[in-house]
Short mmCIF file of C-alpha atoms in Angstrom, two decimals:
data_model
loop_
_atom_site.label_atom_id
_atom_site.label_comp_id
_atom_site.label_asym_id
_atom_site.label_seq_id
_atom_site.Cartn_x
_atom_site.Cartn_y
_atom_site.Cartn_z
CA UNK A 1 -69.12 -98.29 -127.06
CA UNK A 2 -68.87 -101.60 -125.31
CA UNK A 3 -70.94 -100.63 -122.30
CA UNK A 4 -73.78 -99.68 -124.58
CA UNK A 5 -73.90 -102.92 -126.51
CA UNK A 6 -77.06 -104.94 -125.99
CA UNK A 7 -75.09 -108.11 -125.18
CA UNK A 8 -73.71 -106.72 -121.93
CA UNK A 9 -76.70 -104.76 -120.79
CA UNK A 10 -79.80 -106.01 -122.55
CA UNK A 11 -82.05 -103.44 -120.92
CA UNK A 12 -80.11 -100.52 -122.34
CA UNK A 13 -80.96 -99.68 -125.91
CA UNK A 14 -78.20 -99.75 -128.50
CA UNK A 15 -77.00 -96.41 -129.76
CA UNK A 16 -76.92 -97.74 -133.32
CA UNK A 17 -80.05 -97.17 -135.34
CA UNK A 18 -79.69 -100.50 -137.10
CA UNK A 19 -79.82 -102.36 -133.78
CA UNK A 20 -82.98 -100.50 -132.79
CA UNK A 21 -84.60 -101.54 -136.09
CA UNK A 22 -85.49 -98.00 -137.02
CA UNK A 23 -86.85 -97.52 -140.54
CA UNK A 24 -84.23 -96.25 -142.94
CA UNK A 25 -81.37 -97.26 -140.64
CA UNK A 26 -77.87 -97.79 -141.98
CA UNK A 27 -75.10 -99.90 -140.56
CA UNK A 28 -72.95 -98.03 -138.04
CA UNK A 29 -74.97 -94.81 -137.80
CA UNK A 30 -76.30 -93.44 -134.52
CA UNK A 31 -78.75 -90.91 -135.99
CA UNK A 32 -80.95 -91.68 -138.99
CA UNK A 33 -80.82 -89.28 -141.91
CA UNK A 34 -84.48 -88.55 -141.31
CA UNK A 35 -83.83 -87.66 -137.68
CA UNK A 36 -80.83 -85.56 -138.60
CA UNK A 37 -82.72 -83.58 -141.24
CA UNK A 38 -85.73 -83.09 -138.92
CA UNK A 39 -83.45 -81.85 -136.15
CA UNK A 40 -81.57 -79.61 -138.57
CA UNK A 41 -84.78 -78.07 -139.92
CA UNK A 42 -86.08 -77.43 -136.40
CA UNK A 43 -82.75 -75.91 -135.35
CA UNK A 44 -82.63 -73.68 -138.44
CA UNK A 45 -86.21 -72.54 -137.83
CA UNK A 46 -85.45 -71.90 -134.18
CA UNK A 47 -82.36 -69.85 -134.98
CA UNK A 48 -84.22 -67.85 -137.64
CA UNK A 49 -87.13 -67.14 -135.27
CA UNK A 50 -84.80 -66.17 -132.45
CA UNK A 51 -82.91 -63.88 -134.84
CA UNK A 52 -85.93 -61.63 -135.19
CA UNK A 53 -87.81 -62.56 -132.01
CA UNK A 54 -85.13 -61.78 -129.45
CA UNK A 55 -84.27 -58.31 -130.78
CA UNK A 56 -87.98 -57.49 -131.02
CA UNK A 57 -88.51 -58.61 -127.44
CA UNK A 58 -85.52 -56.59 -126.25
CA UNK A 59 -86.89 -53.61 -128.16
CA UNK A 60 -90.21 -53.85 -126.28
CA UNK A 61 -88.63 -54.57 -122.89
CA UNK A 62 -85.74 -52.11 -123.22
CA UNK A 63 -87.25 -49.28 -121.16
CA UNK A 64 -87.30 -51.57 -118.12
CA UNK A 65 -83.52 -51.62 -118.03
CA UNK A 66 -82.71 -48.11 -119.17
CA UNK A 67 -81.72 -45.41 -116.72
CA UNK A 68 -84.40 -42.87 -117.48
CA UNK A 69 -83.06 -40.13 -115.21
CA UNK A 70 -81.57 -37.04 -116.80
CA UNK A 71 -80.26 -33.78 -115.34
CA UNK A 72 -83.57 -32.48 -114.13
CA UNK A 73 -82.87 -29.31 -112.16
CA UNK A 74 -85.70 -26.87 -112.73
CA UNK A 75 -86.06 -23.28 -111.56
CA UNK A 76 -89.26 -22.74 -109.55
CA UNK A 77 -88.73 -19.11 -108.51
CA UNK A 78 -86.75 -16.83 -106.17
CA UNK A 79 -86.23 -17.66 -102.51
CA UNK A 80 -88.58 -14.82 -101.54
CA UNK A 81 -91.54 -16.84 -102.91
CA UNK A 82 -91.35 -19.43 -100.15
CA UNK A 83 -91.82 -19.55 -96.39
CA UNK A 84 -91.49 -22.19 -93.66
CA UNK A 85 -95.17 -22.14 -92.59
CA UNK A 86 -97.18 -23.03 -95.64
CA UNK A 87 -96.83 -24.59 -99.07
CA UNK A 88 -96.66 -22.79 -102.40
CA UNK A 89 -97.68 -24.75 -105.49
CA UNK A 90 -95.40 -24.77 -108.53
CA UNK A 91 -95.59 -26.56 -111.86
CA UNK A 92 -92.66 -28.60 -113.10
CA UNK A 93 -92.04 -30.83 -116.10
CA UNK A 94 -91.97 -34.55 -115.40
CA UNK A 95 -91.89 -35.61 -119.05
CA UNK A 96 -90.99 -32.58 -121.14
CA UNK A 97 -91.76 -34.19 -124.54
CA UNK A 98 -95.39 -34.92 -123.66
CA UNK A 99 -96.34 -31.27 -123.31
CA UNK A 100 -99.24 -30.42 -121.02
CA UNK A 101 -99.76 -34.00 -119.91
CA UNK A 102 -96.13 -34.29 -118.78
CA UNK A 103 -96.41 -31.43 -116.30
CA UNK A 104 -97.06 -31.93 -112.63
CA UNK A 105 -97.70 -29.79 -109.59
CA UNK A 106 -95.39 -29.81 -106.58
CA UNK A 107 -95.79 -28.09 -103.22
CA UNK A 108 -92.71 -26.25 -101.93
CA UNK A 109 -91.99 -24.97 -98.42
CA UNK A 110 -88.81 -23.66 -96.78
CA UNK A 111 -87.07 -26.13 -94.48
CA UNK A 112 -88.02 -25.52 -90.86
CA UNK A 113 -85.61 -27.09 -88.33
CA UNK A 114 -88.27 -26.96 -85.61
CA UNK A 115 -90.87 -29.19 -87.26
CA UNK A 116 -88.79 -30.96 -89.96
CA UNK A 117 -86.75 -33.34 -87.87
CA UNK A 118 -84.30 -35.32 -90.00
CA UNK A 119 -84.83 -39.07 -90.10
CA UNK A 120 -82.69 -41.31 -87.81
CA UNK A 121 -80.89 -42.74 -90.83
CA UNK A 122 -80.08 -39.24 -92.12
CA UNK A 123 -78.53 -38.34 -88.76
CA UNK A 124 -76.63 -41.61 -88.69
CA UNK A 125 -75.24 -41.13 -92.19
CA UNK A 126 -74.74 -37.36 -91.62
CA UNK A 127 -76.93 -36.41 -94.59
CA UNK A 128 -77.58 -32.67 -94.68
CA UNK A 129 -81.25 -31.72 -94.76
CA UNK A 130 -82.50 -30.15 -97.99
CA UNK A 131 -82.99 -26.35 -97.93
CA UNK A 132 -86.58 -26.66 -99.18
CA UNK A 133 -89.23 -29.34 -98.77
CA UNK A 134 -90.70 -30.10 -102.20
CA UNK A 135 -93.58 -32.59 -102.10
CA UNK A 136 -94.82 -34.38 -105.20
CA UNK A 137 -98.61 -34.32 -105.66
CA UNK A 138 -98.66 -37.92 -106.84
CA UNK A 139 -100.66 -39.84 -104.25
CA UNK A 140 -98.78 -42.85 -102.87
CA UNK A 141 -101.91 -44.96 -103.19
CA UNK A 142 -102.60 -45.08 -106.94
CA UNK A 143 -101.12 -41.86 -108.31
CA UNK A 144 -104.00 -39.38 -108.40
CA UNK A 145 -103.02 -35.74 -107.78
CA UNK A 146 -103.39 -34.67 -104.15
CA UNK A 147 -104.36 -31.13 -103.16
CA UNK A 148 -103.16 -29.07 -100.20
CA UNK A 149 -105.78 -27.55 -97.88
CA UNK A 150 -104.24 -24.70 -95.92
CA UNK A 151 -106.60 -24.57 -92.94
CA UNK A 152 -106.22 -28.12 -91.66
CA UNK A 153 -102.71 -28.29 -93.13
CA UNK A 154 -103.50 -31.55 -94.90
CA UNK A 155 -103.05 -33.04 -98.35
CA UNK A 156 -106.18 -34.84 -99.59
CA UNK A 157 -106.46 -37.17 -102.56
CA UNK A 158 -109.69 -36.90 -104.59
CA UNK A 159 -109.78 -40.52 -105.72
CA UNK A 160 -109.92 -42.69 -102.61
CA UNK A 161 -109.56 -40.20 -99.79
CA UNK A 162 -105.91 -40.56 -98.82
CA UNK A 163 -104.85 -37.87 -96.29
CA UNK A 164 -101.30 -36.66 -95.57
CA UNK A 165 -100.09 -34.27 -92.89
CA UNK A 166 -97.95 -31.18 -93.44
CA UNK A 167 -94.79 -33.31 -93.65
CA UNK A 168 -96.40 -35.52 -96.30
CA UNK A 169 -96.74 -38.43 -93.89
CA UNK A 170 -99.85 -40.61 -94.14
CA UNK A 171 -102.59 -39.37 -91.86
CA UNK A 172 -105.43 -41.56 -93.08
CA UNK A 173 -106.83 -43.52 -95.98
CA UNK A 174 -105.22 -46.16 -98.17
CA UNK A 175 -101.74 -44.74 -99.05
CA UNK A 176 -98.88 -47.06 -98.12
CA UNK A 177 -96.10 -44.47 -97.63
CA UNK A 178 -95.62 -40.69 -97.40
CA UNK A 179 -95.76 -38.43 -100.44
CA UNK A 180 -92.69 -38.54 -102.67
CA UNK A 181 -90.28 -35.60 -102.54
CA UNK A 182 -87.92 -33.84 -104.90
CA UNK A 183 -84.33 -32.82 -104.22
CA UNK A 184 -83.97 -29.07 -103.77
CA UNK A 185 -81.08 -26.63 -103.85
CA UNK A 186 -80.51 -22.89 -104.05
CA UNK A 187 -78.59 -21.57 -107.04
CA UNK A 188 -75.84 -18.92 -106.50
CA UNK A 189 -78.21 -16.19 -107.73
CA UNK A 190 -80.83 -17.05 -105.12
CA UNK A 191 -83.22 -19.18 -107.19
CA UNK A 192 -84.83 -22.30 -105.77
CA UNK A 193 -84.03 -25.33 -107.90
CA UNK A 194 -86.04 -28.58 -107.85
CA UNK A 195 -84.39 -31.81 -108.90
CA UNK A 196 -85.08 -35.53 -109.11
CA UNK A 197 -87.88 -37.28 -107.33
CA UNK A 198 -87.18 -39.63 -104.42
CA UNK A 199 -89.44 -41.72 -102.23
CA UNK A 200 -89.43 -41.79 -98.44
CA UNK A 201 -90.59 -44.31 -95.87
CA UNK A 202 -92.59 -43.46 -92.75
CA UNK A 203 -89.39 -42.21 -91.03
CA UNK A 204 -88.66 -39.97 -94.05
CA UNK A 205 -85.61 -42.04 -94.95
CA UNK A 206 -84.75 -41.55 -98.63
CA UNK A 207 -85.19 -44.26 -101.24
CA UNK A 208 -84.90 -44.40 -105.03
CA UNK A 209 -88.25 -43.36 -106.53
CA UNK A 210 -90.95 -46.04 -106.42
CA UNK A 211 -94.31 -46.33 -108.07
CA UNK A 212 -97.38 -45.42 -106.05
CA UNK A 213 -98.71 -48.35 -104.02
CA UNK A 214 -95.21 -49.76 -103.42
CA UNK A 215 -94.52 -50.17 -99.70
CA UNK A 216 -91.26 -48.97 -98.14
CA UNK A 217 -91.76 -50.11 -94.55
CA UNK A 218 -91.44 -53.41 -92.72
CA UNK A 219 -91.15 -56.67 -94.59
CA UNK A 220 -93.27 -55.31 -97.44
CA UNK A 221 -90.40 -53.16 -98.70
CA UNK A 222 -88.52 -56.25 -99.88
CA UNK A 223 -91.39 -57.15 -102.24
CA UNK A 224 -91.09 -53.87 -104.15
CA UNK A 225 -87.55 -53.60 -105.53
CA UNK A 226 -86.02 -50.44 -106.97
CA UNK A 227 -86.03 -50.63 -110.75
CA UNK A 228 -83.14 -49.88 -113.11
CA UNK A 229 -85.24 -47.22 -114.83
CA UNK A 230 -85.33 -44.94 -111.77
CA UNK B 1 -126.39 -90.31 -149.50
CA UNK B 2 -126.43 -91.96 -146.16
CA UNK B 3 -128.96 -91.13 -143.52
CA UNK B 4 -126.29 -89.35 -141.43
CA UNK B 5 -125.61 -86.70 -144.04
CA UNK B 6 -127.43 -83.53 -143.18
CA UNK B 7 -130.10 -82.59 -145.72
CA UNK B 8 -129.23 -80.22 -148.53
CA UNK B 9 -130.42 -76.67 -148.09
CA UNK B 10 -133.81 -76.08 -149.66
CA UNK B 11 -132.63 -74.03 -152.60
CA UNK B 12 -130.39 -76.85 -153.81
CA UNK B 13 -133.16 -79.45 -153.78
CA UNK B 14 -135.27 -80.05 -156.90
CA UNK B 15 -138.74 -78.56 -156.58
CA UNK B 16 -141.53 -81.10 -156.38
CA UNK B 17 -144.14 -80.94 -159.15
CA UNK B 18 -147.09 -78.64 -158.55
CA UNK B 19 -150.59 -80.06 -158.27
CA UNK B 20 -152.01 -80.80 -161.71
CA UNK B 21 -148.57 -80.66 -163.31
CA UNK B 22 -147.18 -83.63 -165.19
CA UNK B 23 -144.64 -85.80 -163.43
CA UNK B 24 -141.10 -84.84 -164.09
CA UNK B 25 -138.33 -82.72 -162.77
CA UNK B 26 -139.41 -79.33 -161.51
CA UNK B 27 -137.76 -76.00 -162.28
CA UNK B 28 -138.71 -75.94 -165.97
CA UNK B 29 -142.42 -76.27 -165.36
CA UNK B 30 -144.22 -73.24 -166.66
CA UNK B 31 -146.85 -71.89 -164.32
CA UNK B 32 -149.70 -73.85 -165.88
CA UNK B 33 -153.01 -72.14 -165.50
CA UNK B 34 -151.76 -69.21 -163.50
CA UNK B 35 -152.14 -66.86 -166.41
CA UNK B 36 -148.50 -65.84 -166.53
CA UNK B 37 -147.37 -68.60 -168.77
CA UNK B 38 -147.74 -68.66 -172.52
CA UNK B 39 -149.75 -71.83 -172.26
CA UNK B 40 -147.76 -73.94 -174.74
CA UNK B 41 -145.46 -75.59 -172.15
CA UNK B 42 -142.40 -73.53 -173.03
CA UNK B 43 -140.61 -71.80 -170.16
CA UNK B 44 -141.38 -68.10 -169.72
CA UNK B 45 -138.77 -65.35 -169.76
CA UNK B 46 -138.67 -65.01 -165.99
CA UNK B 47 -138.23 -68.72 -165.54
CA UNK B 48 -135.39 -68.77 -168.03
CA UNK B 49 -133.59 -65.99 -166.19
CA UNK B 50 -134.08 -67.77 -162.87
CA UNK B 51 -132.77 -71.00 -164.34
CA UNK B 52 -129.74 -69.26 -165.76
CA UNK B 53 -128.94 -67.55 -162.49
CA UNK B 54 -129.29 -70.78 -160.56
CA UNK B 55 -127.11 -72.64 -163.00
CA UNK B 56 -124.47 -69.92 -162.90
CA UNK B 57 -124.42 -69.92 -159.11
CA UNK B 58 -124.18 -73.68 -159.03
CA UNK B 59 -121.26 -73.56 -161.45
CA UNK B 60 -119.36 -71.01 -159.36
CA UNK B 61 -120.06 -72.91 -156.14
CA UNK B 62 -119.05 -76.15 -157.84
CA UNK B 63 -115.82 -74.60 -159.14
CA UNK B 64 -114.86 -73.39 -155.69
CA UNK B 65 -115.90 -76.56 -153.93
CA UNK B 66 -114.00 -78.80 -156.32
CA UNK B 67 -110.82 -76.85 -155.66
CA UNK B 68 -111.14 -76.26 -151.91
CA UNK B 69 -113.13 -79.23 -150.64
CA UNK B 70 -115.02 -76.73 -148.50
CA UNK B 71 -118.46 -78.28 -148.62
CA UNK B 72 -117.89 -81.29 -146.32
CA UNK B 73 -116.24 -78.97 -143.83
CA UNK B 74 -118.96 -76.33 -144.09
CA UNK B 75 -121.74 -78.88 -143.81
CA UNK B 76 -120.17 -80.38 -140.72
CA UNK B 77 -119.63 -76.94 -139.28
CA UNK B 78 -122.96 -75.33 -140.11
CA UNK B 79 -125.39 -78.28 -139.93
CA UNK B 80 -124.29 -79.58 -136.56
CA UNK B 81 -126.52 -81.63 -134.37
CA UNK B 82 -127.77 -79.68 -131.40
CA UNK B 83 -129.26 -81.17 -128.27
CA UNK B 84 -132.91 -80.93 -127.37
CA UNK B 85 -133.75 -77.86 -125.34
CA UNK B 86 -131.32 -75.56 -127.13
CA UNK B 87 -132.64 -72.07 -126.49
CA UNK B 88 -131.86 -68.38 -126.81
CA UNK B 89 -129.17 -68.53 -124.12
CA UNK B 90 -127.08 -70.51 -126.60
CA UNK B 91 -126.78 -67.46 -128.84
CA UNK B 92 -124.78 -65.41 -126.33
CA UNK B 93 -121.43 -66.71 -127.63
CA UNK B 94 -122.26 -65.77 -131.21
CA UNK B 95 -123.54 -62.42 -129.98
CA UNK B 96 -120.20 -61.76 -128.24
CA UNK B 97 -118.36 -62.70 -131.42
CA UNK B 98 -120.58 -60.39 -133.44
CA UNK B 99 -119.76 -57.59 -131.00
CA UNK B 100 -116.06 -58.37 -131.53
CA UNK B 101 -116.48 -58.23 -135.32
CA UNK B 102 -118.27 -54.91 -134.99
CA UNK B 103 -115.45 -53.59 -132.79
CA UNK B 104 -112.88 -54.78 -135.32
CA UNK B 105 -114.64 -53.12 -138.27
CA UNK B 106 -115.33 -49.79 -136.55
CA UNK B 107 -111.81 -49.86 -135.06
CA UNK B 108 -110.21 -50.25 -138.49
CA UNK B 109 -112.12 -47.23 -139.76
CA UNK B 110 -111.33 -45.16 -136.66
CA UNK B 111 -107.64 -45.90 -137.25
CA UNK B 112 -107.94 -44.11 -140.60
CA UNK B 113 -108.40 -40.79 -138.79
CA UNK B 114 -106.77 -41.35 -135.39
CA UNK B 115 -103.14 -40.26 -134.79
CA UNK B 116 -101.40 -41.94 -131.84
CA UNK B 117 -99.06 -39.11 -130.85
CA UNK B 118 -99.25 -37.16 -127.60
CA UNK B 119 -99.77 -33.86 -129.37
CA UNK B 120 -102.29 -35.17 -131.91
CA UNK B 121 -104.21 -37.95 -130.14
CA UNK B 122 -106.77 -35.75 -128.42
CA UNK B 123 -107.08 -33.44 -131.43
CA UNK B 124 -107.64 -36.28 -133.87
CA UNK B 125 -110.19 -37.96 -131.59
CA UNK B 126 -112.06 -34.66 -131.32
CA UNK B 127 -111.79 -34.26 -135.10
CA UNK B 128 -113.40 -37.69 -135.58
CA UNK B 129 -116.27 -36.80 -133.28
CA UNK B 130 -116.93 -33.27 -134.47
CA UNK B 131 -115.95 -33.03 -138.11
CA UNK B 132 -115.67 -36.38 -139.88
CA UNK B 133 -118.88 -37.47 -141.64
CA UNK B 134 -120.64 -40.01 -139.36
CA UNK B 135 -117.55 -39.85 -137.13
CA UNK B 136 -119.61 -39.44 -133.99
CA UNK B 137 -121.63 -42.52 -134.90
CA UNK B 138 -118.63 -44.74 -135.69
CA UNK B 139 -116.71 -43.62 -132.62
CA UNK B 140 -119.85 -44.02 -130.53
CA UNK B 141 -120.41 -47.54 -131.82
CA UNK B 142 -116.82 -48.46 -130.95
CA UNK B 143 -117.03 -46.81 -127.54
CA UNK B 144 -120.39 -48.32 -126.52
CA UNK B 145 -119.76 -51.54 -128.43
CA UNK B 146 -116.85 -52.24 -126.12
CA UNK B 147 -119.21 -52.17 -123.14
CA UNK B 148 -121.74 -54.30 -125.00
CA UNK B 149 -119.04 -56.86 -125.80
CA UNK B 150 -117.92 -57.12 -122.16
CA UNK B 151 -121.53 -57.45 -120.96
CA UNK B 152 -122.29 -60.17 -123.54
CA UNK B 153 -119.02 -61.90 -122.69
CA UNK B 154 -119.94 -62.15 -119.03
CA UNK B 155 -123.48 -63.30 -119.83
CA UNK B 156 -121.98 -66.02 -122.05
CA UNK B 157 -119.56 -66.96 -119.26
CA UNK B 158 -122.40 -67.10 -116.76
CA UNK B 159 -124.53 -69.23 -119.10
CA UNK B 160 -121.64 -71.66 -119.55
CA UNK B 161 -121.09 -71.86 -115.82
CA UNK B 162 -124.73 -72.22 -114.78
CA UNK B 163 -125.47 -74.82 -117.48
CA UNK B 164 -122.38 -76.80 -116.47
CA UNK B 165 -121.11 -76.56 -120.04
CA UNK B 166 -117.50 -76.26 -118.84
CA UNK B 167 -117.37 -79.91 -117.75
CA UNK B 168 -115.64 -82.82 -119.45
CA UNK B 169 -114.83 -82.84 -122.35
CA UNK B 170 -115.09 -79.06 -122.69
CA UNK B 171 -112.63 -77.91 -119.99
CA UNK B 172 -110.11 -76.71 -122.56
CA UNK B 173 -112.74 -74.54 -124.20
CA UNK B 174 -113.47 -72.97 -120.82
CA UNK B 175 -109.77 -72.21 -120.42
CA UNK B 176 -109.63 -70.62 -123.88
CA UNK B 177 -112.76 -68.65 -123.01
CA UNK B 178 -111.15 -67.29 -119.85
CA UNK B 179 -108.10 -66.23 -121.88
CA UNK B 180 -110.49 -64.48 -124.29
CA UNK B 181 -112.05 -62.70 -121.32
CA UNK B 182 -108.66 -61.50 -120.03
CA UNK B 183 -107.69 -60.29 -123.51
CA UNK B 184 -111.03 -58.50 -123.94
CA UNK B 185 -110.51 -56.69 -120.64
CA UNK B 186 -107.00 -55.80 -121.79
CA UNK B 187 -108.57 -54.37 -124.96
CA UNK B 188 -110.80 -52.21 -122.79
CA UNK B 189 -107.87 -51.05 -120.67
CA UNK B 190 -105.59 -50.18 -123.60
CA UNK B 191 -108.38 -48.58 -125.64
CA UNK B 192 -109.40 -46.32 -122.78
CA UNK B 193 -106.17 -44.32 -123.02
CA UNK B 194 -106.38 -43.59 -126.75
CA UNK B 195 -108.67 -40.50 -126.66
CA UNK B 196 -105.96 -39.04 -124.37
CA UNK B 197 -108.23 -36.67 -122.47
CA UNK B 198 -108.04 -36.04 -118.72
CA UNK B 199 -110.30 -38.96 -117.92
CA UNK B 200 -108.35 -41.51 -119.93
CA UNK B 201 -105.01 -40.12 -118.76
CA UNK B 202 -105.81 -40.43 -115.07
CA UNK B 203 -107.72 -43.68 -115.41
CA UNK B 204 -104.70 -45.21 -117.12
CA UNK B 205 -102.31 -43.72 -114.56
CA UNK B 206 -104.34 -45.31 -111.79
CA UNK B 207 -104.72 -48.57 -113.76
CA UNK B 208 -100.97 -48.87 -114.31
CA UNK B 209 -100.32 -48.08 -110.64
CA UNK B 210 -102.72 -50.82 -109.61
CA UNK B 211 -100.59 -53.23 -111.64
CA UNK B 212 -97.48 -51.77 -109.97
CA UNK B 213 -98.95 -52.79 -106.62
CA UNK B 214 -98.37 -56.50 -107.36
CA UNK B 215 -95.42 -57.72 -105.28
CA UNK B 216 -92.02 -58.29 -106.95
CA UNK B 217 -93.14 -58.24 -110.59
CA UNK B 218 -95.52 -55.28 -110.27
CA UNK B 219 -92.99 -52.44 -110.66
CA UNK B 220 -91.54 -54.13 -113.76
CA UNK B 221 -94.98 -54.68 -115.33
CA UNK B 222 -95.73 -51.00 -114.76
CA UNK B 223 -92.43 -50.00 -116.37
CA UNK B 224 -93.22 -52.21 -119.35
CA UNK B 225 -96.68 -50.71 -119.79
CA UNK B 226 -95.45 -47.13 -119.43
CA UNK B 227 -92.35 -47.72 -121.54
CA UNK B 228 -90.26 -46.24 -118.73
CA UNK B 229 -90.48 -44.85 -115.25
CA UNK B 230 -92.85 -42.00 -116.14
CA UNK B 231 -96.11 -41.86 -118.05
CA UNK B 232 -95.29 -40.31 -121.42
CA UNK B 233 -95.39 -40.48 -125.18
CA UNK B 234 -94.00 -44.02 -125.18
CA UNK B 235 -96.99 -45.11 -123.09
CA UNK B 236 -99.51 -43.94 -125.67
CA UNK B 237 -97.79 -45.59 -128.64
CA UNK B 238 -97.35 -48.79 -126.62
CA UNK B 239 -101.04 -48.91 -125.75
CA UNK B 240 -101.90 -48.13 -129.37
CA UNK B 241 -99.78 -51.03 -130.65
CA UNK B 242 -101.19 -53.42 -128.05
CA UNK B 243 -104.76 -52.29 -128.78
CA UNK B 244 -104.43 -52.35 -132.57
CA UNK B 245 -102.10 -55.24 -133.33
CA UNK B 246 -101.07 -57.61 -130.59
CA UNK B 247 -104.28 -58.22 -128.63
CA UNK B 248 -106.69 -58.33 -131.64
CA UNK B 249 -104.42 -60.90 -133.31
CA UNK B 250 -104.40 -63.08 -130.22
CA UNK B 251 -108.18 -62.63 -129.84
CA UNK B 252 -108.79 -63.69 -133.45
CA UNK B 253 -106.61 -66.77 -133.13
CA UNK B 254 -108.20 -67.84 -129.85
CA UNK B 255 -111.73 -67.26 -131.19
CA UNK B 256 -110.81 -69.63 -134.03
CA UNK B 257 -109.68 -72.28 -131.53
CA UNK B 258 -112.81 -71.67 -129.42
CA UNK B 259 -115.10 -72.17 -132.43
CA UNK B 260 -113.21 -75.23 -133.60
CA UNK B 261 -113.74 -76.87 -130.22
CA UNK B 262 -117.43 -75.92 -130.19
CA UNK B 263 -117.89 -77.52 -133.63
CA UNK B 264 -115.82 -80.53 -132.64
CA UNK B 265 -117.44 -81.23 -129.26
CA UNK B 266 -120.94 -79.88 -129.86
CA UNK B 267 -123.04 -78.05 -127.31
CA UNK B 268 -124.51 -79.39 -124.09
CA UNK B 269 -128.18 -79.87 -123.33
CA UNK B 270 -129.59 -77.55 -120.68
CA UNK B 271 -129.33 -79.01 -117.18
CA UNK B 272 -133.10 -79.30 -116.69
CA UNK B 273 -133.36 -81.94 -119.39
CA UNK B 274 -133.00 -85.51 -118.11
CA UNK B 275 -131.37 -88.12 -120.31
CA UNK B 276 -134.04 -90.05 -122.19
CA UNK B 277 -134.48 -93.59 -121.01
CA UNK B 278 -134.43 -95.82 -124.01
CA UNK B 279 -135.86 -99.31 -124.20
CA UNK B 280 -132.92 -101.60 -124.73
CA UNK B 281 -133.26 -103.90 -127.69
CA UNK B 282 -132.42 -107.54 -127.47
CA UNK B 283 -129.12 -107.18 -129.27
CA UNK B 284 -127.96 -104.43 -126.93
CA UNK B 285 -128.69 -106.56 -123.86
#
C-alpha cells in the first residue's frame, strides 16, 4: 500500500518483511514463514486446549446456571396437627438423594390474620396470604439450625446467638434478614402441603431464595443478586 | 577445579594415608598393625567388599550423571552458600514442606479406603479409624498433620516477615508463599468436610455461607462450591476432587517455583548482623 511505503512516511515501518530486514525475509511477503508457523502452532495449541478446557470448565460451573428447583410439595400432616398460637416442628427433605443429611426441620403454624399482617407489597399486588406459616430453621446469618423456644416465643441460633421473633423477624444478634419461609397449601383431602423455599425482607415481602448472610433490605439488597439456580 | 566449586562430599574424596602407612593412594591400604590384616600388604576380605561396593556405586552414579547432567545442578542446589548467622529459624520452610509431604503420603493411603459418596463417606471414615490396621494412626497423622502444617506455615511466614526476607529481590517469592498459604487453608477447608459427620457438615455449611456473604460474587462462589443451590452429594464429590487433585497439584507446582527462587536468590542474613566493613584494596579505590 502506498501510504505504508517508507518513502512517504519514513516513521512508519514497512509492512514488507524484506524492507524491515527480518531474517529469512522474502521479497513481497508481509509475514515471514517463521512467524506464520509460530502463529499457526500457537493457534493450533490454543484451539486444542480450548477444545477440552472450555467443556471441562462448563462442566464444573454448570450448577451455577441450572434451575435446581423441582416440584417439591411435601405432605407434613393433617390440618388438625397445627394451630395459630404456637409452632409445630416437622421434618422435610431438602435434598432427597443425600439421605439423612438432606433433611431439614421446619416450624409450621396456622395463619393468624390478627398477628400475621401481610406486607405492604403483598397488599399492593393483591397476593393472598398463605394458609400456613412455615419457617425454615436455617439461620439467616450463616445457616446453622435455629430452635424454637415456646415460652419466650423466640427462635434462637446456637452458633452466634441470632434471635428471631414469632414471625421469624430478626429480634437480635447478627442475622441480616428474617428466617426463610416455605410456600404452603392445603390439599383437597385436608393435608397441609409444604413447597418451595422463599426468602423475605424485614417487611416480609417475598423474594427468590437467597443464601444465608445475603441482605434483602436497603441498598445492600442490590449487592446480593438472585441466582439462576434458585 | 576452581576455588568456587563446592568441595566434594567426604565419601567421594580419597582417604589420606594413615600414620605409619606408606605414601600412596588410600582405600587399598590394609589396616597395618591393627591385627585385622593378614600382614602381607594384600587387601583383606572386608576391604575388598567395601571397594567393590564403592566402585559399583560410583559406576551407577556416573552412569546416571553422564546421561542427566544432574550433578552440576544438584551441587548448586544442595551446596549453596548461606549467610553468616543462619540459624534454626531458617529450617521452618523445610519443616512446612516436610509436613506437606507427610500429608501427601498419608492422604494417598487414606484414599485407598475412603469412599467419597454421601452414603459411604462417614462409614468408610469410621471403617478406617476402627477396623483398618493402623488406620487410626494414619488418619490421625493426616488429621493432626494438617494443623501442624498450618502452624509451621505461619511460623515460616512470620520468620520471613520479621527477618525482612520478603524484600528486594525476593518479593516474588513472598507472593508465591502467600498463594501457598491460601491454597493450604483451602486444603484445610475442603478436607474438613470429607469425614462427613455432623461437625464437618455444619462447619462446611457455615464456611460456604461465609463465602456467600461476599457482595455480588459471593452467592455464585457458594453455588460453585456446593454444586448447586443446596448442600448435597455434589458438594462432597466437589470438595473431594478439589482436596485430592486440583489443590495438591497447584501446591506442588508452586512449591517447586518457591524452591527454585530460594536456590536462585539464596537466603538473607538475620537482621541483627551488620554488613562487614572491608578494607578497600588499592585497586578497588
